[in-house]
CSV table of C-alpha atoms in Angstrom, one decimal:
chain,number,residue,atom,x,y,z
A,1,UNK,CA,16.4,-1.3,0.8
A,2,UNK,CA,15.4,-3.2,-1.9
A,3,UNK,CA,12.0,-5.2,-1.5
A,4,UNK,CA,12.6,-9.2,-0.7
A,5,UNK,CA,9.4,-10.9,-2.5
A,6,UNK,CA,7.9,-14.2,-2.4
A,7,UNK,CA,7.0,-15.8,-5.4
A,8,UNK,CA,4.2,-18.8,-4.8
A,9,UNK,CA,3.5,-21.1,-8.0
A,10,UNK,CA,-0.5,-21.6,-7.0
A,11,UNK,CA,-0.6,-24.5,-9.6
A,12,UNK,CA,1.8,-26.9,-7.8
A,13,UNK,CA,-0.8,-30.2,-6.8
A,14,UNK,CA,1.0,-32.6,-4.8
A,15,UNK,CA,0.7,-36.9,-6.5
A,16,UNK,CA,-2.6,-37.0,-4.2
A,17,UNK,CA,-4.5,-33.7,-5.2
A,18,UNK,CA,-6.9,-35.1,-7.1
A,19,UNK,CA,-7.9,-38.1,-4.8
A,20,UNK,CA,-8.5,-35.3,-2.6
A,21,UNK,CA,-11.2,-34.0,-4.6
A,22,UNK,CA,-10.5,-30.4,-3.4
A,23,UNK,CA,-11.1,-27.6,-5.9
A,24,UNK,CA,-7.6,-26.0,-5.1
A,25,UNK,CA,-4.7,-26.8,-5.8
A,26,UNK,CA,-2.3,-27.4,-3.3
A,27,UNK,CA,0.1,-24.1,-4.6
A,28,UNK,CA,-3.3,-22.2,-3.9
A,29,UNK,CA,-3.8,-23.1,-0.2
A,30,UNK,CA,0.2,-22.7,0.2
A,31,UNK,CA,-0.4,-18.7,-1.3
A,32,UNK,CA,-2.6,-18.0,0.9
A,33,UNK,CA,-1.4,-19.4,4.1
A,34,UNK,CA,2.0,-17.6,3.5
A,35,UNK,CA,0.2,-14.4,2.0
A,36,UNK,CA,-1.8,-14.5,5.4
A,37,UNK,CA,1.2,-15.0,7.4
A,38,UNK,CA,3.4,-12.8,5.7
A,39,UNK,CA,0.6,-9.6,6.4
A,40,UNK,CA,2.2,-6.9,8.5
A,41,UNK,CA,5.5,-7.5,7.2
A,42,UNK,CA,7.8,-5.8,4.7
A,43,UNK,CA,7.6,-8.1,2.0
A,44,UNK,CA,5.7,-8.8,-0.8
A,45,UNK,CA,4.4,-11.5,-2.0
A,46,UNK,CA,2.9,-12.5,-5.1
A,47,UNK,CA,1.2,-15.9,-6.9
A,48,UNK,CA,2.5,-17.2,-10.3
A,49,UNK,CA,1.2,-20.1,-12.5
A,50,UNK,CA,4.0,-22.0,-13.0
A,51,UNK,CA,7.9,-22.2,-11.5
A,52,UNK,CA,8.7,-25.7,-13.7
A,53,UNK,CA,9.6,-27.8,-10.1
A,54,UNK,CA,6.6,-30.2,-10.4
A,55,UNK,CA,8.9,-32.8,-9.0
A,56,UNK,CA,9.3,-30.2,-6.1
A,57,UNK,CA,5.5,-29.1,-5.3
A,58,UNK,CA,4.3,-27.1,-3.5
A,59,UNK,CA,7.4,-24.3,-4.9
A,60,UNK,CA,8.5,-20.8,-3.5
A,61,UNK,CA,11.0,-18.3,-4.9
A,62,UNK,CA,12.8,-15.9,-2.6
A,63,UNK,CA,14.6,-13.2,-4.4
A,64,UNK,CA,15.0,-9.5,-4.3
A,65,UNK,CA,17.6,-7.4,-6.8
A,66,UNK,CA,21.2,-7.4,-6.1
A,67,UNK,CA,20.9,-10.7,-3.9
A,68,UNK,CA,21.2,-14.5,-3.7
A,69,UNK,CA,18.0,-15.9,-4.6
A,70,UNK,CA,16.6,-19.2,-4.0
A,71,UNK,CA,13.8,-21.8,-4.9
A,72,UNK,CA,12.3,-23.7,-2.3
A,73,UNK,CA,10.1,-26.8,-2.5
A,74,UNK,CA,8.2,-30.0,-1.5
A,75,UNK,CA,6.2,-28.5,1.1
A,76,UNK,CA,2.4,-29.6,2.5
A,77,UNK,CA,0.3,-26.6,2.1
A,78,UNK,CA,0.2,-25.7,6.4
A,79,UNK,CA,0.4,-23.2,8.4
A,80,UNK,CA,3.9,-24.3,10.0
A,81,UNK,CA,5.1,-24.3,6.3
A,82,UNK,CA,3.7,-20.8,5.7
A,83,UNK,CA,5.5,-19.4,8.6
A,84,UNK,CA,8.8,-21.3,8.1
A,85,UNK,CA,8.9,-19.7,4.3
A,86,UNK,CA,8.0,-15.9,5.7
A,87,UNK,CA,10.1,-16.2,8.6
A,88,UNK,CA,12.9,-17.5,6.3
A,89,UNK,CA,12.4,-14.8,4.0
A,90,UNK,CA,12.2,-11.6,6.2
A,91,UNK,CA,16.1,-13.0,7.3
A,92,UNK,CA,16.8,-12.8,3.7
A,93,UNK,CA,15.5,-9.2,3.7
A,94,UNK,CA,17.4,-8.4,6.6
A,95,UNK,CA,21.3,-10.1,5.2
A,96,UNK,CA,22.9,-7.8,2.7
A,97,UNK,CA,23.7,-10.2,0.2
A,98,UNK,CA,20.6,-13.2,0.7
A,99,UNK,CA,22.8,-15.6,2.7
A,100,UNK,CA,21.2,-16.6,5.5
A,101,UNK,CA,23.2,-18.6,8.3
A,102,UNK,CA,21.9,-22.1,8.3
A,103,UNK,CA,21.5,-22.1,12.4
A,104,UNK,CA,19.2,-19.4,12.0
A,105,UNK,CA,16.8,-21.2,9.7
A,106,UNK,CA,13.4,-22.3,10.6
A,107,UNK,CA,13.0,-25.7,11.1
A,108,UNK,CA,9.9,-25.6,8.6
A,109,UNK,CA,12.2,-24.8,5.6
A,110,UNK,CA,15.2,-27.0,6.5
A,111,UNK,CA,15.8,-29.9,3.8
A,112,UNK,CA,13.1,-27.4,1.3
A,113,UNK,CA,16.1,-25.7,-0.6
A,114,UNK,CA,15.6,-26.6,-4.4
A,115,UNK,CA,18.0,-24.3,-6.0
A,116,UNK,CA,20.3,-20.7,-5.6
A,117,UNK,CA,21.2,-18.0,-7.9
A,118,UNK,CA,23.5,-15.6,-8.0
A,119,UNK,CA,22.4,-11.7,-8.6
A,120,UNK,CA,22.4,-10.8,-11.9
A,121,UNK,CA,25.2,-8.1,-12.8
A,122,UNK,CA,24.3,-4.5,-12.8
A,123,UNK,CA,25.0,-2.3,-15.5
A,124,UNK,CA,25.4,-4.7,-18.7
């Protein structure tokens, strides 16, 4: 089985990130709730330093080769959040193509879908 990954963009700040005068961004604390909550699981996760959704932030990809893959967005840096995304994901590891029956969604990534993409072909 191919490995499903999560992709975090640790640079996403939110409008109010800088009133908060916190010295990480927003896409930071989301990385490391969801790498903390995604531990003991199958999938990997990983940080990035830009996915280009700034009108989206805080931004995830899903994806894994030969399946749907799928940008998710606008999310507050929580816990709930973190869970909702890795809980969303290991269903996505477990469907042979990435579709993931919408009753069988977490309630923390419902209304979070930014974008889906098709595999890309094998063999040209």
């Amino acid at each position: 089985m191919t490995p499903t990954w999560i992709t975090i963009c640790d640079t996403c700040k939110r409008d109010d990130w800088a009133a908060k005068g916190v010295e990480r961004t927003d896409g930071q604390a989301l990385a490391e709730l969801v790498e903390a909550a995604a531990d003991g699981t199958a999938l990997r996760v990983r940080r990035t330093s830009c996915l280009m959704g700034c009108d989206h932030s805080c931004n995830v990809a899903v994806q894994a080769a030969g399946k749907l893959n799928y940008t998710l967005g606008r999310f507050e840096p929580t816990g709930e959040a973190a869970q909702g995304i890795v809980d969303w994901a290991v269903l996505h590891s477990e469907s042979e193509t990435g579709q993931v029956p919408y009753r069988t969604w977490p309630v923390a990534v419902k209304g979070h879908f930014v974008t889906r993409h098709p595999p890309l072909p094998e063999g040209e």
